[in-house]
PDB file of C-alpha atoms in Angstrom:
ATOM      1  CA  MET V 256      31.541 -19.430 -10.632  1.00  0.00           C
ATOM      2  CA  GLU V 257      28.860 -18.380  -8.187  1.00  0.00           C
ATOM      3  CA  GLN V 258      25.784 -16.253  -8.383  1.00  0.00           C
ATOM      4  CA  ILE V 259      26.662 -13.144  -6.326  1.00  0.00           C
ATOM      5  CA  TYR V 260      23.140 -12.162  -5.413  1.00  0.00           C
ATOM      6  CA  ASP V 261      24.007  -8.840  -3.775  1.00  0.00           C
ATOM      7  CA  ASN V 262      25.417  -7.600  -7.117  1.00  0.00           C
ATOM      8  CA  TYR V 263      21.909  -7.371  -8.644  1.00  0.00           C
ATOM      9  CA  THR V 264      20.780  -3.744  -8.817  1.00  0.00           C
ATOM     10  CA  THR V 265      17.357  -2.293  -8.246  1.00  0.00           C
ATOM     11  CA  GLU V 266      16.973  -2.037 -12.012  1.00  0.00           C
ATOM     12  CA  ASP V 267      17.898  -5.732 -12.371  1.00  0.00           C
ATOM     13  CA  GLN V 268      15.120  -6.660  -9.952  1.00  0.00           C
ATOM     14  CA  GLU V 269      12.673  -4.357 -11.749  1.00  0.00           C
ATOM     15  CA  VAL V 270      13.592  -5.899 -15.147  1.00  0.00           C
ATOM     16  CA  TRP V 271      13.094  -9.410 -13.764  1.00  0.00           C
ATOM     17  CA  GLY V 272       9.695  -8.347 -12.425  1.00  0.00           C
ATOM     18  CA  ILE V 273       8.611  -6.912 -15.753  1.00  0.00           C
ATOM     19  CA  LEU V 274       9.733  -9.965 -17.693  1.00  0.00           C
ATOM     20  CA  PHE V 275       8.250 -12.442 -15.258  1.00  0.00           C
ATOM     21  CA  GLY V 276       5.001 -10.634 -14.848  1.00  0.00           C
ATOM     22  CA  ARG V 277       4.171 -10.154 -18.532  1.00  0.00           C
ATOM     23  CA  GLN V 278       5.397 -13.568 -19.662  1.00  0.00           C
ATOM     24  CA  PHE V 279       3.670 -15.493 -16.874  1.00  0.00           C
ATOM     25  CA  GLN V 280       0.425 -13.850 -17.932  1.00  0.00           C
ATOM     26  CA  ASN V 281       1.116 -14.995 -21.489  1.00  0.00           C
ATOM     27  CA  ILE V 282       1.914 -18.618 -20.680  1.00  0.00           C
ATOM     28  CA  LYS V 283      -0.119 -19.515 -17.559  1.00  0.00           C
ATOM     29  CA  LYS V 284      -3.031 -20.787 -19.640  1.00  0.00           C
ATOM     30  CA  VAL V 285      -1.043 -22.289 -22.475  1.00  0.00           C
ATOM     31  CA  ALA V 286       2.059 -23.749 -20.740  1.00  0.00           C
ATOM     32  CA  THR V 287       2.177 -27.298 -19.560  1.00  0.00           C
ATOM     33  CA  LYS V 288       0.676 -27.839 -16.105  1.00  0.00           C
ATOM     34  CA  GLU V 289       4.012 -29.179 -14.966  1.00  0.00           C
ATOM     35  CA  PHE V 290       5.724 -25.847 -15.701  1.00  0.00           C
ATOM     36  CA  VAL V 291       3.031 -23.754 -13.906  1.00  0.00           C
ATOM     37  CA  ASP V 292       3.230 -26.180 -10.907  1.00  0.00           C
ATOM     38  CA  GLY V 293       7.036 -26.027 -11.020  1.00  0.00           C
ATOM     39  CA  ILE V 294       6.931 -22.225 -10.668  1.00  0.00           C
ATOM     40  CA  ASP V 295       5.119 -22.743  -7.340  1.00  0.00           C
ATOM     41  CA  LYS V 296       7.232 -25.674  -6.202  1.00  0.00           C
ATOM     42  CA  ILE V 297      10.496 -23.750  -6.544  1.00  0.00           C
ATOM     43  CA  HIS V 298       8.983 -20.471  -5.309  1.00  0.00           C
ATOM     44  CA  PHE V 299       9.602 -18.297  -8.379  1.00  0.00           C
ATOM     45  CA  THR V 300       7.850 -14.938  -8.296  1.00  0.00           C
ATOM     46  CA  GLU V 301       8.035 -11.597 -10.066  1.00  0.00           C
ATOM     47  CA  LYS V 302       9.032  -9.943  -6.786  1.00  0.00           C
ATOM     48  CA  ALA V 303      12.655 -11.043  -6.851  1.00  0.00           C
ATOM     49  CA  ILE V 304      15.356 -12.643  -9.026  1.00  0.00           C
ATOM     50  CA  PRO V 305      15.693 -16.267  -7.935  1.00  0.00           C
ATOM     51  CA  ASN V 306      18.511 -16.956  -5.585  1.00  0.00           C
ATOM     52  CA  PHE V 307      20.207 -20.185  -6.757  1.00  0.00           C
ATOM     53  CA  LYS V 308      21.001 -21.273  -3.230  1.00  0.00           C
ATOM     54  CA  GLU V 309      17.341 -21.194  -2.334  1.00  0.00           C
ATOM     55  CA  THR V 310      16.209 -22.742  -5.605  1.00  0.00           C
ATOM     56  CA  ASN V 311      18.657 -25.598  -5.166  1.00  0.00           C
ATOM     57  CA  LYS V 312      17.158 -26.456  -1.778  1.00  0.00           C
ATOM     58  CA  TYR V 313      13.745 -26.999  -3.409  1.00  0.00           C
ATOM     59  CA  LEU V 314      15.093 -28.838  -6.456  1.00  0.00           C
ATOM     60  CA  LYS V 315      17.235 -31.131  -4.306  1.00  0.00           C
ATOM     61  CA  GLU V 316      14.143 -32.335  -2.460  1.00  0.00           C
ATOM     62  CA  LEU V 317      12.000 -32.618  -5.615  1.00  0.00           C
ATOM     63  CA  THR V 318      14.265 -34.327  -8.176  1.00  0.00           C
ATOM     64  CA  GLY V 319      17.827 -34.200  -6.879  1.00  0.00           C
ATOM     65  CA  TRP V 320      18.900 -31.580  -9.432  1.00  0.00           C
ATOM     66  CA  GLN V 321      20.833 -28.348  -8.889  1.00  0.00           C
ATOM     67  CA  VAL V 322      21.432 -25.090 -10.754  1.00  0.00           C
ATOM     68  CA  ALA V 323      25.029 -23.928 -11.312  1.00  0.00           C
ATOM     69  CA  ALA V 324      26.091 -20.429 -12.337  1.00  0.00           C
ATOM     70  CA  VAL V 325      28.114 -20.159 -15.583  1.00  0.00           C
ATOM     71  CA  PRO V 326      29.359 -17.047 -17.428  1.00  0.00           C
ATOM     72  CA  GLY V 327      27.506 -17.847 -20.649  1.00  0.00           C
ATOM     73  CA  ILE V 328      27.116 -20.614 -23.201  1.00  0.00           C
ATOM     74  CA  VAL V 329      29.413 -23.528 -22.169  1.00  0.00           C
ATOM     75  CA  ASP V 330      31.207 -25.980 -24.421  1.00  0.00           C
ATOM     76  CA  ASP V 331      29.558 -29.276 -25.241  1.00  0.00           C
ATOM     77  CA  ASP V 332      31.760 -31.381 -23.045  1.00  0.00           C
ATOM     78  CA  LYS V 333      31.170 -29.208 -19.975  1.00  0.00           C
ATOM     79  CA  PHE V 334      27.438 -28.895 -20.783  1.00  0.00           C
ATOM     80  CA  PHE V 335      26.894 -32.711 -21.061  1.00  0.00           C
ATOM     81  CA  GLU V 336      29.082 -33.333 -18.013  1.00  0.00           C
ATOM     82  CA  LEU V 337      27.043 -31.022 -15.878  1.00  0.00           C
ATOM     83  CA  LEU V 338      23.680 -32.380 -17.075  1.00  0.00           C
ATOM     84  CA  SER V 339      24.818 -35.993 -16.615  1.00  0.00           C
ATOM     85  CA  ASN V 340      25.546 -35.087 -12.975  1.00  0.00           C
ATOM     86  CA  ARG V 341      22.061 -33.541 -12.582  1.00  0.00           C
ATOM     87  CA  ILE V 342      23.330 -29.964 -12.695  1.00  0.00           C
ATOM     88  CA  PHE V 343      21.757 -27.381 -14.972  1.00  0.00           C
ATOM     89  CA  PRO V 344      24.097 -24.514 -16.083  1.00  0.00           C
ATOM     90  CA  ALA V 345      22.497 -21.084 -16.006  1.00  0.00           C
ATOM     91  CA  THR V 346      23.935 -17.691 -16.607  1.00  0.00           C
ATOM     92  CA  THR V 347      23.515 -15.028 -13.963  1.00  0.00           C
ATOM     93  CA  TRP V 348      23.419 -11.850 -16.063  1.00  0.00           C
ATOM     94  CA  LEU V 349      20.139 -10.206 -16.959  1.00  0.00           C
ATOM     95  CA  ARG V 350      19.181  -8.070 -19.953  1.00  0.00           C
ATOM     96  CA  THR V 351      18.778  -4.327 -19.452  1.00  0.00           C
ATOM     97  CA  ARG V 352      15.520  -2.386 -19.627  1.00  0.00           C
ATOM     98  CA  GLU V 353      16.406  -1.384 -23.201  1.00  0.00           C
ATOM     99  CA  GLN V 354      16.699  -5.093 -24.189  1.00  0.00           C
ATOM    100  CA  LEU V 355      13.302  -6.184 -22.847  1.00  0.00           C
ATOM    101  CA  ASP V 356      11.917  -7.205 -26.220  1.00  0.00           C
ATOM    102  CA  TYR V 357      14.998  -8.441 -28.056  1.00  0.00           C
ATOM    103  CA  LEU V 358      18.193 -10.218 -27.038  1.00  0.00           C
ATOM    104  CA  GLU V 359      20.600 -12.164 -29.235  1.00  0.00           C
ATOM    105  CA  GLU V 360      22.265 -14.237 -26.510  1.00  0.00           C
ATOM    106  CA  PRO V 361      20.197 -16.112 -23.905  1.00  0.00           C
ATOM    107  CA  ASP V 362      20.339 -14.391 -20.534  1.00  0.00           C
ATOM    108  CA  MET V 363      19.161 -15.665 -17.122  1.00  0.00           C
ATOM    109  CA  PHE V 364      15.526 -14.989 -17.864  1.00  0.00           C
ATOM    110  CA  HIS V 365      15.684 -17.603 -20.577  1.00  0.00           C
ATOM    111  CA  ASP V 366      17.930 -19.951 -18.599  1.00  0.00           C
ATOM    112  CA  VAL V 367      16.146 -19.599 -15.270  1.00  0.00           C
ATOM    113  CA  PHE V 368      12.503 -18.750 -16.006  1.00  0.00           C
ATOM    114  CA  GLY V 369      12.444 -20.878 -19.145  1.00  0.00           C
ATOM    115  CA  HIS V 370      14.228 -23.962 -17.981  1.00  0.00           C
ATOM    116  CA  ILE V 371      14.308 -24.324 -14.221  1.00  0.00           C
ATOM    117  CA  PRO V 372      10.635 -24.866 -13.299  1.00  0.00           C
ATOM    118  CA  LEU V 373      10.483 -28.112 -15.342  1.00  0.00           C
ATOM    119  CA  LEU V 374      13.497 -29.424 -13.384  1.00  0.00           C
ATOM    120  CA  ALA V 375      10.902 -30.226 -10.756  1.00  0.00           C
ATOM    121  CA  ASN V 376       9.497 -32.953 -13.049  1.00  0.00           C
ATOM    122  CA  GLN V 377      11.238 -36.274 -12.595  1.00  0.00           C
ATOM    123  CA  PRO V 378      10.626 -37.882 -16.060  1.00  0.00           C
ATOM    124  CA  PHE V 379      11.657 -34.668 -17.735  1.00  0.00           C
ATOM    125  CA  VAL V 380      14.999 -34.385 -15.884  1.00  0.00           C
ATOM    126  CA  ASP V 381      15.645 -38.115 -16.367  1.00  0.00           C
ATOM    127  CA  PHE V 382      15.335 -37.466 -20.146  1.00  0.00           C
ATOM    128  CA  LEU V 383      17.644 -34.488 -19.900  1.00  0.00           C
ATOM    129  CA  GLN V 384      20.214 -36.545 -18.009  1.00  0.00           C
ATOM    130  CA  GLY V 385      19.904 -39.316 -20.556  1.00  0.00           C
ATOM    131  CA  LEU V 386      20.486 -37.031 -23.440  1.00  0.00           C
ATOM    132  CA  ALA V 387      23.646 -35.781 -21.782  1.00  0.00           C
ATOM    133  CA  LYS V 388      24.945 -39.305 -21.318  1.00  0.00           C
ATOM    134  CA  ILE V 389      24.463 -40.005 -25.025  1.00  0.00           C
ATOM    135  CA  GLY V 390      26.306 -36.758 -25.746  1.00  0.00           C
ATOM    136  CA  LEU V 391      29.263 -37.749 -23.618  1.00  0.00           C
ATOM    137  CA  LYS V 392      29.646 -40.977 -25.654  1.00  0.00           C
ATOM    138  CA  HIS V 393      29.920 -39.015 -28.879  1.00  0.00           C
ATOM    139  CA  LEU V 394      31.948 -35.938 -27.941  1.00  0.00           C
ATOM    140  CA  ASP V 395      34.552 -36.695 -30.588  1.00  0.00           C
ATOM    141  CA  ASP V 396      32.018 -36.785 -33.359  1.00  0.00           C
ATOM    142  CA  ASP V 397      30.654 -33.407 -34.444  1.00  0.00           C
ATOM    143  CA  TRP V 398      27.972 -34.954 -36.639  1.00  0.00           C
ATOM    144  CA  ALA V 399      26.626 -37.061 -33.805  1.00  0.00           C
ATOM    145  CA  ILE V 400      26.473 -34.007 -31.514  1.00  0.00           C
ATOM    146  CA  HIS V 401      24.705 -32.059 -34.223  1.00  0.00           C
ATOM    147  CA  LEU V 402      22.091 -34.783 -34.616  1.00  0.00           C
ATOM    148  CA  LEU V 403      21.633 -34.883 -30.804  1.00  0.00           C
ATOM    149  CA  SER V 404      21.283 -31.076 -30.794  1.00  0.00           C
ATOM    150  CA  ARG V 405      18.199 -31.466 -33.010  1.00  0.00           C
ATOM    151  CA  ILE V 406      16.554 -33.657 -30.352  1.00  0.00           C
ATOM    152  CA  TYR V 407      17.413 -31.085 -27.675  1.00  0.00           C
ATOM    153  CA  TRP V 408      16.199 -28.266 -29.867  1.00  0.00           C
ATOM    154  CA  PHE V 409      12.763 -29.731 -30.718  1.00  0.00           C
ATOM    155  CA  THR V 410      12.113 -30.972 -27.167  1.00  0.00           C
ATOM    156  CA  ILE V 411      13.919 -29.106 -24.378  1.00  0.00           C
ATOM    157  CA  GLU V 412      13.945 -25.790 -26.209  1.00  0.00           C
ATOM    158  CA  PHE V 413      10.872 -25.892 -28.560  1.00  0.00           C
ATOM    159  CA  GLY V 414       8.729 -28.815 -27.537  1.00  0.00           C
ATOM    160  CA  LEU V 415       4.970 -28.911 -27.310  1.00  0.00           C
ATOM    161  CA  ILE V 416       2.794 -31.330 -25.328  1.00  0.00           C
ATOM    162  CA  ARG V 417      -0.796 -32.461 -25.590  1.00  0.00           C
ATOM    163  CA  GLU V 418      -2.709 -32.104 -22.313  1.00  0.00           C
ATOM    164  CA  ASP V 419      -6.430 -32.753 -21.899  1.00  0.00           C
ATOM    165  CA  GLY V 420      -6.850 -32.497 -25.608  1.00  0.00           C
ATOM    166  CA  ASP V 421      -5.165 -29.093 -25.856  1.00  0.00           C
ATOM    167  CA  LEU V 422      -1.827 -28.054 -27.215  1.00  0.00           C
ATOM    168  CA  ARG V 423       0.515 -26.824 -24.490  1.00  0.00           C
ATOM    169  CA  ILE V 424       4.037 -25.428 -24.350  1.00  0.00           C
ATOM    170  CA  TYR V 425       6.992 -26.922 -22.466  1.00  0.00           C
ATOM    171  CA  GLY V 426      10.088 -25.877 -24.454  1.00  0.00           C
ATOM    172  CA  ALA V 427      12.099 -23.143 -22.707  1.00  0.00           C
ATOM    173  CA  GLY V 428      12.725 -21.253 -25.959  1.00  0.00           C
ATOM    174  CA  ILE V 429       9.001 -20.787 -26.362  1.00  0.00           C
ATOM    175  CA  ILE V 430       8.192 -20.240 -22.738  1.00  0.00           C
ATOM    176  CA  SER V 431      10.664 -17.328 -22.453  1.00  0.00           C
ATOM    177  CA  SER V 432       9.460 -15.723 -25.743  1.00  0.00           C
ATOM    178  CA  PRO V 433       6.173 -13.753 -25.890  1.00  0.00           C
ATOM    179  CA  GLY V 434       6.096 -13.854 -29.661  1.00  0.00           C
ATOM    180  CA  GLU V 435       6.818 -17.605 -30.062  1.00  0.00           C
ATOM    181  CA  THR V 436       4.396 -18.442 -27.274  1.00  0.00           C
ATOM    182  CA  LYS V 437       1.489 -17.262 -29.452  1.00  0.00           C
ATOM    183  CA  PHE V 438       3.007 -18.437 -32.717  1.00  0.00           C
ATOM    184  CA  SER V 439       3.883 -21.983 -31.714  1.00  0.00           C
ATOM    185  CA  ILE V 440       0.312 -23.000 -30.887  1.00  0.00           C
ATOM    186  CA  SER V 441      -1.315 -21.059 -33.703  1.00  0.00           C
ATOM    187  CA  ASP V 442      -2.341 -22.474 -37.090  1.00  0.00           C
ATOM    188  CA  GLU V 443       0.682 -20.947 -38.840  1.00  0.00           C
ATOM    189  CA  PRO V 444       3.445 -23.537 -38.197  1.00  0.00           C
ATOM    190  CA  GLU V 445       3.232 -27.264 -38.831  1.00  0.00           C
ATOM    191  CA  HIS V 446       2.584 -29.589 -35.910  1.00  0.00           C
ATOM    192  CA  PHE V 447       3.726 -33.186 -35.820  1.00  0.00           C
ATOM    193  CA  ASP V 448       3.508 -35.972 -33.286  1.00  0.00           C
ATOM    194  CA  TYR V 449       6.813 -36.707 -31.526  1.00  0.00           C
ATOM    195  CA  ASN V 450       8.946 -38.859 -33.785  1.00  0.00           C
ATOM    196  CA  VAL V 451      12.621 -39.446 -33.190  1.00  0.00           C
ATOM    197  CA  GLU V 452      13.521 -40.130 -36.828  1.00  0.00           C
ATOM    198  CA  ALA V 453      11.649 -37.079 -38.088  1.00  0.00           C
ATOM    199  CA  ILE V 454      13.331 -34.820 -35.469  1.00  0.00           C
ATOM    200  CA  ILE V 455      16.818 -36.098 -36.290  1.00  0.00           C
ATOM    201  CA  ASP V 456      16.142 -35.480 -39.943  1.00  0.00           C
ATOM    202  CA  SER V 457      15.022 -31.898 -39.266  1.00  0.00           C
ATOM    203  CA  SER V 458      17.323 -28.912 -39.436  1.00  0.00           C
ATOM    204  CA  TYR V 459      16.601 -25.758 -37.440  1.00  0.00           C
ATOM    205  CA  ARG V 460      17.472 -22.074 -37.304  1.00  0.00           C
ATOM    206  CA  LYS V 461      18.092 -19.914 -34.302  1.00  0.00           C
ATOM    207  CA  ASP V 462      17.331 -16.537 -35.853  1.00  0.00           C
ATOM    208  CA  LYS V 463      13.563 -16.931 -36.468  1.00  0.00           C
ATOM    209  CA  PHE V 464      10.432 -18.693 -35.210  1.00  0.00           C
ATOM    210  CA  GLN V 465      10.353 -22.415 -35.919  1.00  0.00           C
ATOM    211  CA  THR V 466       8.416 -23.614 -38.976  1.00  0.00           C
ATOM    212  CA  LYS V 467       7.376 -26.835 -37.258  1.00  0.00           C
ATOM    213  CA  TYR V 468       6.948 -28.217 -33.740  1.00  0.00           C
ATOM    214  CA  PHE V 469       6.762 -31.724 -32.373  1.00  0.00           C
ATOM    215  CA  ILE V 470       4.171 -32.788 -29.793  1.00  0.00           C
ATOM    216  CA  ILE V 471       4.670 -35.281 -27.019  1.00  0.00           C
ATOM    217  CA  ASP V 472       1.901 -37.063 -25.102  1.00  0.00           C
ATOM    218  CA  ASP V 473       3.688 -36.945 -21.763  1.00  0.00           C
ATOM    219  CA  TYR V 474       7.197 -36.679 -20.304  1.00  0.00           C
ATOM    220  CA  GLU V 475       7.446 -40.432 -19.817  1.00  0.00           C
ATOM    221  CA  GLN V 476       7.329 -40.644 -23.629  1.00  0.00           C
ATOM    222  CA  LEU V 477      10.486 -38.565 -23.812  1.00  0.00           C
ATOM    223  CA  TYR V 478      12.342 -40.634 -21.300  1.00  0.00           C
ATOM    224  CA  SER V 479      11.277 -43.960 -22.825  1.00  0.00           C
ATOM    225  CA  SER V 480      12.571 -42.787 -26.237  1.00  0.00           C
ATOM    226  CA  LEU V 481      16.204 -42.489 -25.086  1.00  0.00           C
ATOM    227  CA  PRO V 482      17.303 -45.966 -26.327  1.00  0.00           C
ATOM    228  CA  HIS V 483      15.721 -45.244 -29.678  1.00  0.00           C
ATOM    229  CA  ILE V 484      17.377 -41.872 -29.945  1.00  0.00           C
ATOM    230  CA  GLU V 485      20.783 -43.459 -29.365  1.00  0.00           C
ATOM    231  CA  LYS V 486      20.043 -46.212 -31.871  1.00  0.00           C
ATOM    232  CA  VAL V 487      18.927 -43.791 -34.599  1.00  0.00           C
ATOM    233  CA  ILE V 488      21.967 -41.601 -34.097  1.00  0.00           C
ATOM    234  CA  GLU V 489      24.298 -44.597 -34.329  1.00  0.00           C
ATOM    235  CA  ASP V 490      22.531 -45.795 -37.489  1.00  0.00           C
ATOM    236  CA  ARG V 491      22.876 -42.319 -39.056  1.00  0.00           C
ATOM    237  CA  LEU V 492      26.565 -42.230 -38.271  1.00  0.00           C
ATOM    238  CA  LYS V 493      27.045 -45.443 -40.287  1.00  0.00           C
ATOM    239  CA  LYS V 494      25.616 -44.075 -43.496  1.00  0.00           C
ATOM    240  CA  GLU V 495      25.718 -40.252 -43.437  1.00  0.00           C
ATOM    241  CA  PRO V 496      28.597 -37.800 -44.002  1.00  0.00           C
ATOM    242  CA  VAL V 497      30.288 -36.347 -40.950  1.00  0.00           C
ATOM    243  CA  SER V 498      30.205 -32.782 -42.241  1.00  0.00           C
ATOM    244  CA  ILE V 499      27.616 -30.408 -40.741  1.00  0.00           C
ATOM    245  CA  PRO V 500      25.436 -28.578 -43.248  1.00  0.00           C
TER     246      PRO V 500
END
């Protein structure tokens, strides 16, 4: 599948501009510096929907990664295969003007605005690739994949980072959500230091804001935790039931 850029309508471009403009204002002072810098490095603006061919030129030079168009959520095997080969799958369809504030299924604003700028950060993408390789080893075990999904959820999607003494956002699920942007760094949810065992023992829900968030010190911490993640998952498989709650 390819992104057929000429198929985007004037309304599509306007919707992208609205979403980008308002959310960038929300996150530019609370998002990780690496995300804000990434926006510039890959030349994302509110003026136009990103063209994957152009984005890939920048990413290739920065970290060797690429963006590939997919029709929607892909199966685990395909997802891990793509990530292990330094390819991030992103949908190409965009919500309508009537869906600006609520959408059940992730569209390209989440996939592209939320995820792609951090692909310009080498330790972050090395961590992403490492998670995928662990996933490929356990594709035949639903419980192992579920445990790994908790790591992905509380880092790639809903992770926080401590920068210059302040709490910052790096998870794409937060970055693409105006409401969760404010909520995640408020005093309402619980905040914990990054801990592999605690994350793997934490369930999550997709239909509401998180009740807790985990904070990393830097992206190297994520990458260096990969061997421990694999060990903890393997330990859990030896003593826990294989059914998913």
